[in-house]
Coordinates of C-alpha atoms in Angstrom, one line a residue:
Y80 CA -14.0 -8.5 -20.5
T81 CA -11.5 -6.2 -18.8
A82 CA -13.4 -3.5 -16.9
H83 CA -11.4 -0.7 -18.7
S84 CA -9.2 -0.6 -21.8
I85 CA -6.0 0.7 -20.3
C86 CA -3.7 0.0 -17.4
T87 CA -4.4 2.0 -14.3
P88 CA -8.2 2.1 -14.3
S89 CA -8.3 -1.6 -15.4
R90 CA -6.1 -2.6 -12.4
A91 CA -8.1 -0.5 -10.0
A92 CA -11.3 -2.2 -11.1
L93 CA -9.7 -5.7 -10.8
L94 CA -8.6 -5.1 -7.2
T95 CA -11.6 -3.1 -5.9
G96 CA -14.5 -4.9 -7.8
R97 CA -15.7 -1.4 -8.8
L98 CA -15.8 0.5 -12.0
P99 CA -12.8 3.0 -11.8
V100 CA -15.2 6.0 -12.2
R101 CA -16.4 5.2 -8.7
S102 CA -12.9 5.6 -7.2
G103 CA -11.7 8.4 -9.5
M104 CA -9.1 6.2 -11.1
C105 CA -9.9 7.3 -14.6
G106 CA -8.9 10.2 -16.9
N107 CA -10.7 12.0 -19.6
A108 CA -8.0 12.4 -22.2
Y109 CA -5.9 9.9 -24.1
G110 CA -2.2 10.4 -23.7
S111 CA 1.1 9.2 -22.3
Q112 CA 2.5 10.0 -18.8
H113 CA 3.2 13.5 -20.1
S114 CA -0.4 14.3 -20.8
M115 CA -2.1 17.0 -18.6
Q116 CA -5.0 14.6 -18.4
P117 CA -3.5 11.1 -18.6
M118 CA -5.6 8.0 -18.7
V119 CA -3.0 6.3 -16.5
L120 CA -1.0 7.4 -13.4
A121 CA 2.3 9.0 -14.3
C122 CA 5.7 8.3 -12.8
D123 CA 5.3 11.6 -10.9
A124 CA 1.7 11.0 -9.9
A125 CA 0.5 13.0 -6.9
N126 CA -2.2 10.4 -6.1
G127 CA -3.0 6.7 -6.3
L128 CA -5.7 4.3 -5.5
P129 CA -7.6 6.0 -2.6
L130 CA -6.9 4.3 0.7
N131 CA -10.6 4.3 1.5
E132 CA -11.2 1.8 -1.3
T133 CA -11.2 -1.9 -0.2
T134 CA -9.1 -4.2 -2.2
V135 CA -9.6 -7.9 -2.7
A136 CA -6.3 -8.4 -0.9
E137 CA -7.6 -6.5 2.2
S138 CA -10.8 -8.6 2.2
L139 CA -8.9 -11.9 2.0
K140 CA -6.4 -10.8 4.6
D141 CA -9.3 -10.1 7.0
A142 CA -10.4 -13.7 6.2
G143 CA -7.1 -15.1 7.4
Y144 CA -5.1 -15.2 4.1
S145 CA -1.5 -14.3 3.7
T146 CA -1.1 -12.0 0.6
M147 CA 1.6 -11.1 -1.8
M148 CA 1.8 -9.0 -5.0
I149 CA 4.4 -9.5 -7.7
G150 CA 4.9 -7.4 -10.8
K151 CA 3.4 -4.3 -12.2
W152 CA 1.4 -2.2 -9.8
H153 CA 0.5 1.1 -11.5
L154 CA -1.9 2.3 -8.8
G155 CA 0.4 4.9 -7.2
Q156 CA 4.2 4.9 -6.9
Q157 CA 4.4 6.7 -3.6
V158 CA 4.9 4.5 -0.6
K159 CA 1.5 5.5 0.9
Y160 CA -0.2 4.0 -2.2
Q161 CA 2.0 1.0 -2.7
P162 CA 0.7 -2.6 -2.4
T163 CA 1.9 -3.0 1.2
R164 CA -0.5 -0.2 2.1
Q165 CA -3.4 -1.8 0.1
G166 CA -3.7 -5.2 1.7
F167 CA -0.6 -7.1 0.6
D168 CA 1.8 -8.4 3.2
H169 CA 4.7 -8.4 0.7
Y170 CA 5.5 -6.9 -2.7
F171 CA 8.2 -7.4 -5.4
G172 CA 8.0 -5.6 -8.7
L173 CA 7.8 -2.4 -10.7
P174 CA 5.6 0.5 -9.6
Y175 CA 4.3 1.2 -13.1
S176 CA 4.7 0.2 -16.7
V177 CA 8.0 -0.9 -18.3
D178 CA 7.9 2.1 -20.7
M179 CA 8.0 4.7 -18.0
G180 CA 11.7 5.2 -17.6
F181 CA 15.1 3.9 -18.7
A182 CA 15.9 0.3 -17.9
Y183 CA 18.6 -2.2 -18.8
G184 CA 17.7 -5.1 -21.0
N185 CA 15.1 -3.1 -22.9
D186 CA 15.3 -4.7 -26.3
T187 CA 13.1 -2.4 -28.3
M188 CA 14.3 1.0 -27.0
E189 CA 11.8 3.7 -27.0
K190 CA 12.4 7.3 -27.9
P191 CA 14.7 9.1 -25.3
S192 CA 12.1 11.9 -25.2
Q193 CA 9.7 9.5 -23.5
F194 CA 11.9 9.3 -20.5
E195 CA 12.5 13.0 -20.0
V196 CA 10.2 13.4 -17.0
C197 CA 10.8 10.0 -15.5
H198 CA 13.7 8.6 -13.4
P199 CA 14.9 5.1 -14.3
V200 CA 12.4 2.4 -13.6
P201 CA 13.0 0.9 -10.1
I202 CA 12.4 -2.5 -8.6
I203 CA 10.8 -2.4 -5.2
R204 CA 10.7 -5.0 -2.5
D205 CA 8.0 -4.3 0.0
E206 CA 8.6 -0.5 0.3
K207 CA 12.3 -0.2 -0.5
I208 CA 14.0 0.4 -3.9
I209 CA 16.4 -2.5 -4.4
E210 CA 17.4 -1.9 -8.0
Q211 CA 17.4 1.2 -10.3
P212 CA 17.5 1.1 -13.2
A213 CA 15.7 -2.3 -13.4
D214 CA 17.2 -5.0 -15.5
Y215 CA 14.5 -6.4 -17.8
S216 CA 16.7 -9.3 -19.0
T217 CA 16.2 -11.1 -15.7
L218 CA 12.9 -9.6 -14.6
S219 CA 10.6 -12.5 -15.5
Q220 CA 12.9 -15.0 -14.0
R221 CA 12.9 -13.1 -10.7
Y222 CA 9.1 -12.8 -10.8
A223 CA 8.9 -16.6 -11.1
A224 CA 11.5 -17.1 -8.3
E225 CA 9.6 -14.8 -6.0
A226 CA 6.3 -16.6 -6.7
V227 CA 7.8 -20.0 -6.2
E228 CA 9.4 -19.0 -2.9
Y229 CA 6.2 -17.4 -1.6
I230 CA 4.0 -20.5 -2.6
S231 CA 6.5 -22.8 -0.9
T232 CA 6.6 -20.7 2.3
A233 CA 2.8 -20.4 2.4
A234 CA 2.3 -24.2 1.8
S235 CA 4.8 -25.0 4.6
S236 CA 2.9 -22.7 7.0
N237 CA -0.4 -24.4 6.1
K238 CA -2.0 -21.0 5.8
P239 CA -4.3 -20.0 2.9
F240 CA -2.6 -17.5 0.6
F241 CA -3.5 -15.1 -2.2
L242 CA -0.9 -14.3 -4.8
Y243 CA -1.5 -11.5 -7.3
L244 CA 1.1 -11.8 -10.1
A245 CA 0.9 -9.0 -12.6
F246 CA 3.3 -9.6 -15.5
S247 CA 5.3 -6.8 -17.0
H248 CA 5.0 -8.7 -20.4
V249 CA 3.7 -8.0 -23.0
H250 CA 3.6 -4.2 -22.6
V251 CA 5.9 -2.3 -24.9
P252 CA 8.9 -2.2 -24.9
Q253 CA 9.4 -5.9 -25.5
F254 CA 12.2 -7.7 -23.7
A255 CA 13.3 -11.2 -22.7
A256 CA 16.3 -13.1 -21.3
K257 CA 19.3 -13.0 -23.5
D258 CA 19.1 -16.7 -24.3
R259 CA 15.4 -16.3 -25.4
I260 CA 15.8 -13.4 -27.7
G261 CA 15.2 -14.5 -31.3
T262 CA 14.0 -18.0 -30.5
S263 CA 10.3 -17.6 -31.4
E264 CA 8.8 -17.2 -34.8
R265 CA 6.9 -14.1 -33.8
G266 CA 9.8 -11.6 -33.3
Y267 CA 10.3 -9.8 -30.0
F268 CA 6.6 -10.1 -29.2
G269 CA 6.7 -13.9 -29.5
D270 CA 9.9 -14.0 -27.3
S271 CA 8.0 -12.0 -24.6
V272 CA 4.9 -14.2 -24.8
E273 CA 7.0 -17.4 -24.5
E274 CA 8.9 -16.0 -21.5
M275 CA 5.6 -15.1 -19.8
D276 CA 4.2 -18.6 -20.6
S277 CA 7.3 -20.1 -19.0
T278 CA 6.7 -18.0 -15.8
V279 CA 3.0 -19.2 -15.7
G280 CA 4.3 -22.8 -15.9
A281 CA 6.8 -22.2 -13.1
V282 CA 4.1 -20.9 -10.8
L283 CA 1.7 -23.8 -11.5
D284 CA 4.5 -26.3 -11.1
A285 CA 5.3 -24.8 -7.7
V286 CA 1.6 -25.4 -6.7
R287 CA 1.8 -29.0 -8.0
A288 CA 5.0 -29.6 -6.1
H289 CA 3.2 -29.6 -2.8
E290 CA 0.9 -32.6 -2.1
G291 CA -2.7 -31.7 -2.1
L292 CA -2.1 -28.0 -2.8
S293 CA -3.2 -28.0 -6.5
T294 CA -6.6 -29.5 -5.6
N295 CA -7.1 -26.6 -3.2
T296 CA -5.8 -23.8 -5.3
F297 CA -7.8 -21.7 -7.8
A298 CA -5.8 -19.8 -10.5
F299 CA -7.2 -17.3 -12.9
L300 CA -5.2 -15.8 -15.8
T301 CA -6.4 -12.8 -18.0
S302 CA -5.3 -9.4 -19.3
D303 CA -5.9 -5.8 -18.4
N304 CA -6.6 -4.6 -21.9
G305 CA -6.4 -5.5 -25.6
A306 CA -3.3 -5.2 -27.8
I307 CA -1.9 -2.3 -29.7
P308 CA -1.3 -4.0 -33.1
S309 CA 1.2 -2.6 -35.5
T310 CA 0.2 -0.5 -38.4
S311 CA 3.1 -1.7 -40.6
N312 CA 3.2 -5.5 -40.1
E313 CA 6.1 -5.7 -37.6
A314 CA 6.1 -8.9 -35.7
Y315 CA 6.8 -7.4 -32.3
A316 CA 3.3 -6.1 -31.6
G317 CA 0.2 -7.9 -30.5
N318 CA -2.9 -8.6 -32.6
N319 CA -6.6 -8.7 -31.6
G320 CA -7.6 -11.1 -34.4
L321 CA -11.1 -10.5 -35.8
L322 CA -11.9 -8.0 -33.0
S323 CA -12.0 -4.4 -34.0
G324 CA -10.0 -1.7 -32.3
R325 CA -7.1 -1.7 -29.8
K326 CA -6.0 -0.9 -26.3
A327 CA -7.6 2.4 -25.1
Q328 CA -10.7 1.8 -27.2
I329 CA -14.1 0.5 -26.4
W330 CA -14.4 -1.6 -29.5
E331 CA -14.1 -5.4 -28.6
G332 CA -10.4 -5.3 -29.4
G333 CA -9.7 -3.0 -26.5
L334 CA -11.8 -4.8 -24.0
R335 CA -12.5 -8.5 -24.8
E336 CA -9.8 -10.7 -23.3
P337 CA -8.9 -14.4 -23.0
A338 CA -9.3 -15.8 -19.5
V339 CA -8.2 -19.2 -18.2
A340 CA -9.5 -20.7 -14.9
W341 CA -7.6 -23.6 -13.3
W342 CA -8.5 -25.8 -10.4
P343 CA -7.6 -29.5 -10.8
N344 CA -10.5 -31.9 -9.8
T345 CA -12.9 -29.0 -9.5
I346 CA -13.0 -27.1 -12.8
A347 CA -13.1 -29.6 -15.7
G348 CA -10.6 -29.2 -18.5
H349 CA -11.5 -28.9 -22.2
Q350 CA -14.5 -26.7 -21.7
V351 CA -15.2 -23.2 -23.1
I352 CA -17.4 -21.0 -21.0
M353 CA -19.6 -18.9 -23.2
D354 CA -21.0 -16.7 -20.5
V355 CA -19.9 -13.1 -20.0
A356 CA -17.7 -12.0 -17.1
V357 CA -15.7 -8.8 -16.3
T358 CA -12.5 -8.4 -14.3
T359 CA -14.4 -6.7 -11.5
D360 CA -15.9 -10.1 -10.9
V361 CA -12.6 -11.5 -9.6
F362 CA -13.3 -9.8 -6.2
A363 CA -16.7 -11.5 -5.6
T364 CA -15.4 -14.8 -6.9
F365 CA -12.4 -14.9 -4.6
A366 CA -14.4 -13.6 -1.7
E367 CA -17.0 -16.3 -2.0
L368 CA -14.3 -19.0 -2.2
A369 CA -12.5 -17.7 0.8
G370 CA -15.6 -16.9 2.9
A371 CA -14.7 -13.3 2.9
S372 CA -17.1 -10.4 3.0
L373 CA -17.8 -7.8 0.3
P374 CA -17.9 -4.2 1.3
S375 CA -21.4 -3.2 2.2
D376 CA -21.0 0.5 2.4
R377 CA -20.6 1.3 -1.3
E378 CA -21.9 0.3 -4.7
M379 CA -20.0 -2.8 -6.0
D380 CA -19.7 -4.0 -9.6
T381 CA -18.7 -7.5 -8.9
I382 CA -20.6 -10.8 -9.4
S383 CA -19.1 -14.2 -8.5
M384 CA -18.1 -16.3 -11.4
L385 CA -18.5 -19.6 -9.6
S386 CA -21.8 -20.5 -11.2
I387 CA -20.5 -20.0 -14.7
L388 CA -17.2 -21.9 -14.0
N389 CA -19.3 -25.0 -13.5
I390 CA -18.0 -25.7 -10.0
T391 CA -19.4 -26.1 -6.5
H392 CA -18.0 -25.5 -3.1
A393 CA -18.0 -29.3 -2.7
G394 CA -15.6 -29.6 -5.6
K395 CA -17.9 -31.4 -7.9
R396 CA -16.2 -31.9 -11.3
G397 CA -18.1 -30.4 -14.2
D398 CA -18.5 -32.1 -17.5
A399 CA -15.9 -31.3 -20.2
R400 CA -18.0 -29.5 -22.7
M401 CA -19.0 -26.1 -24.1
V402 CA -21.3 -24.6 -21.4
S403 CA -23.5 -21.7 -20.7
A404 CA -24.3 -22.0 -17.0
G405 CA -27.1 -19.5 -16.4
G406 CA -27.8 -18.8 -12.7
N407 CA -26.0 -15.8 -11.1
T408 CA -24.5 -14.6 -14.4
R409 CA -23.8 -11.1 -15.6
N410 CA -26.5 -9.7 -17.9
V411 CA -25.2 -6.2 -18.3
S412 CA -21.8 -4.6 -18.4
F413 CA -20.9 -0.9 -18.6
F414 CA -17.8 0.2 -20.5
Y415 CA -16.2 3.6 -19.9
Q416 CA -13.8 5.5 -22.0
G417 CA -11.9 7.5 -19.4
C418 CA -14.7 8.6 -17.0
Q419 CA -17.4 8.7 -19.6
L420 CA -19.8 5.9 -20.3
W421 CA -19.4 4.9 -24.0
A422 CA -20.9 1.4 -24.4
V423 CA -23.1 -1.2 -22.7
R424 CA -23.3 -5.0 -23.3
M425 CA -26.5 -6.7 -22.5
G426 CA -26.8 -10.4 -23.4
P427 CA -25.6 -10.7 -27.0
W428 CA -26.2 -7.0 -27.7
K429 CA -23.7 -4.2 -27.4
A430 CA -24.7 -0.6 -27.8
H431 CA -22.2 2.2 -28.5
F432 CA -23.3 5.7 -27.3
F433 CA -20.0 7.1 -28.5
T434 CA -17.3 5.8 -30.8
D435 CA -13.9 6.8 -32.2
P436 CA -12.5 5.7 -35.5
K437 CA -11.5 2.0 -35.9
P438 CA -7.7 1.7 -36.7
V439 CA -7.0 -0.8 -39.5
F440 CA -4.1 -3.2 -38.8
P441 CA -2.5 -5.9 -41.0
I442 CA -2.1 -9.4 -39.7
P443 CA 1.5 -9.9 -38.4
Q444 CA 3.6 -12.3 -40.5
L445 CA 5.8 -14.9 -39.0
N446 CA 9.5 -14.4 -39.5
S447 CA 10.9 -16.6 -42.2
D448 CA 14.1 -16.8 -40.2
P449 CA 13.5 -16.1 -36.5
V450 CA 17.1 -16.1 -35.6
T451 CA 18.5 -13.8 -38.2
T452 CA 15.6 -11.4 -38.6
S453 CA 16.8 -7.9 -37.6
H454 CA 15.9 -8.0 -33.9
N455 CA 18.7 -5.4 -33.3
T456 CA 17.3 -2.9 -35.7
M457 CA 13.6 -3.3 -34.9
A458 CA 11.7 0.0 -34.9
V459 CA 9.7 1.0 -31.8
L460 CA 5.9 1.0 -31.7
D461 CA 4.8 4.4 -30.8
D462 CA 1.4 6.0 -30.5
D463 CA 2.3 8.4 -33.3
Q464 CA 2.3 5.5 -35.7
L465 CA -1.3 4.7 -35.1
T466 CA -4.0 5.7 -37.5
S467 CA -6.3 7.1 -34.9
H468 CA -5.9 8.5 -31.4
P469 CA -8.8 7.6 -29.2
T470 CA -10.1 10.4 -27.0
A471 CA -12.4 10.1 -24.1
V472 CA -13.6 13.7 -24.4
G473 CA -15.9 14.1 -27.4
G474 CA -15.9 11.0 -29.6
T475 CA -18.7 10.6 -32.1
P476 CA -22.1 10.5 -30.3
H477 CA -24.8 8.1 -31.5
N478 CA -28.5 8.7 -30.8
P479 CA -29.9 6.1 -31.0
P480 CA -26.7 4.2 -30.1
L481 CA -25.0 1.9 -32.6
L482 CA -26.3 -1.6 -31.9
F483 CA -24.4 -4.8 -32.6
N484 CA -25.2 -8.5 -32.0
L485 CA -21.8 -9.8 -30.9
E486 CA -22.8 -13.5 -31.3
S487 CA -23.2 -13.0 -35.0
D488 CA -20.9 -10.0 -35.5
P489 CA -18.0 -10.0 -33.0
S490 CA -16.0 -7.6 -35.2
E491 CA -18.7 -4.9 -34.8
D492 CA -18.9 -4.3 -38.5
F493 CA -22.7 -4.3 -39.1
P494 CA -24.8 -2.0 -36.9
L495 CA -28.4 -3.1 -36.7
T496 CA -31.7 -1.2 -36.9
G497 CA -35.2 -2.2 -36.0
H498 CA -34.4 -3.3 -32.5
D499 CA -36.1 -0.5 -30.6
D500 CA -37.1 -2.9 -27.7
V501 CA -33.5 -3.8 -27.1
I502 CA -32.3 -0.2 -27.2
K503 CA -35.1 0.7 -24.8
E504 CA -34.0 -2.0 -22.3
I505 CA -30.4 -1.0 -22.5
E506 CA -31.2 2.7 -22.0
A507 CA -33.3 1.7 -18.9
A508 CA -30.3 -0.1 -17.5
V509 CA -28.1 3.0 -18.2
T510 CA -30.6 5.2 -16.4
L511 CA -30.6 2.9 -13.4
H512 CA -26.8 2.7 -13.4
K513 CA -26.4 6.4 -13.5
S514 CA -28.9 7.0 -10.7
K515 CA -26.7 5.0 -8.4
L516 CA -23.4 6.4 -9.6
K517 CA -21.3 8.6 -7.4
P518 CA -18.1 9.4 -9.3
G519 CA -15.0 9.5 -7.1
S520 CA -12.7 12.5 -6.9
P521 CA -10.3 12.5 -9.9
Q522 CA -6.9 11.0 -9.0
L523 CA -5.1 10.9 -12.4
P524 CA -4.5 14.5 -13.6
F525 CA -2.3 15.6 -10.8
H526 CA 1.5 15.6 -10.8
D527 CA 4.2 16.3 -8.3
P528 CA 7.9 16.0 -9.4
K529 CA 8.9 15.4 -5.8
T530 CA 7.1 12.0 -5.9
R531 CA 9.4 10.5 -8.6
L532 CA 11.1 7.4 -7.1
C533 CA 14.9 7.6 -6.8
C534 CA 17.3 5.3 -5.0
D535 CA 20.0 8.1 -4.7
P536 CA 19.7 11.6 -6.2
T537 CA 23.5 12.2 -5.7
T538 CA 24.6 9.6 -8.3
T539 CA 25.8 10.6 -11.8
P540 CA 23.4 10.5 -13.5
P541 CA 20.9 10.7 -10.7
C542 CA 19.1 7.6 -9.5
Y543 CA 21.5 5.1 -11.1
C544 CA 22.4 2.7 -8.2
N545 CA 23.4 -0.5 -10.0
K546 CA 25.0 -1.7 -13.2
P547 CA 23.4 -4.1 -15.6
S548 CA 23.8 -7.8 -15.0
P549 CA 26.2 -9.7 -17.2
Q550 CA 23.2 -11.1 -19.1
S551 CA 22.0 -7.7 -20.3

């Protein structure tokens, strides 16, 4: 599971090993960057991830690791909140989402009104803007090149390294290199997925290229939230399959993600792990592998995944099978909509204390002719097209909570009754959780136009410091 169903709080949870309500990195109203109470940090956000939070990068750096972040940050665009101030030695990427400003190579252009409060999207190296507007037609290739160079340098120095690569794919708008557009059978979305897949391959190939490095490198791939499927069957949006709901919802479609763990000769291939983990667990997992310490002065929400990955520190290869490891596994997970607790999973059970309406999405159809299908006239997915707008304030309360058995009903279609003992156990866990909860000061609702990033305000129009590449 992702720890939250939308970008900023999800990424805060991943890096801190703490639910975002603890750091104040959550908002109580659904909306875009123009909302007075956004669920994500805006392009003119006054705040960011609080500097008194400890990131996994800071913990690993203290343990002797070199650290680099590549890609989408979205935890504060101001220099004082950027990755280089949060434990990363180097950074290359976008300060926020690809839909938060004009960019070249944006192949499913969004409404101009969406960019009214934002300057063009910049690319940052360390703490300096090196390109504005960003050129999306070459972005993934540059991410890959940066990753390959960093891995090569780290391998040559014989120093342990931590690379956090946060892809800009497949967030809307979709984009890809010019020679990749129209090559998949899944429209722009398929083009974006294939380009991301190519980048993953390039990174792992870079690890394999250095003798002995792959058997001493742990890679973990997952997502920060579920897809926003299309309501009218366009093939440029994602799909959550049989899972109900979408990004920004607490139904399984908003939270339940694929995850792939890779460590040759240590994690056996061809096995499906059936145990539950949450993205907050990345912190404890990496810290245990690196011999790093977890913060001891605050409540943490992270549990090492090593026992459920069927590995040991000695590198014992597990059997290739479907496994449920037991041991130090996660029994309870708390899911917040904004800063409000809406649902809890305990074992196979999931209890919803609040819900919002389930959108209904068709299954996307493959293009019959992926080359000639109208890529150039594709409409843009916009939240106004959705059949429901989730809201973290209000929702429909349920007392007793709606209860589902996810092992037999992963679509959450059939609420169960007659399980008072299960509900009592879940409510006891909620009471204990809330007794230890100290919400952080809110970080998301505050804006300051002076914090918008701009390479040069004197250009015409302002903040346009480079032309598109010939590929755009």
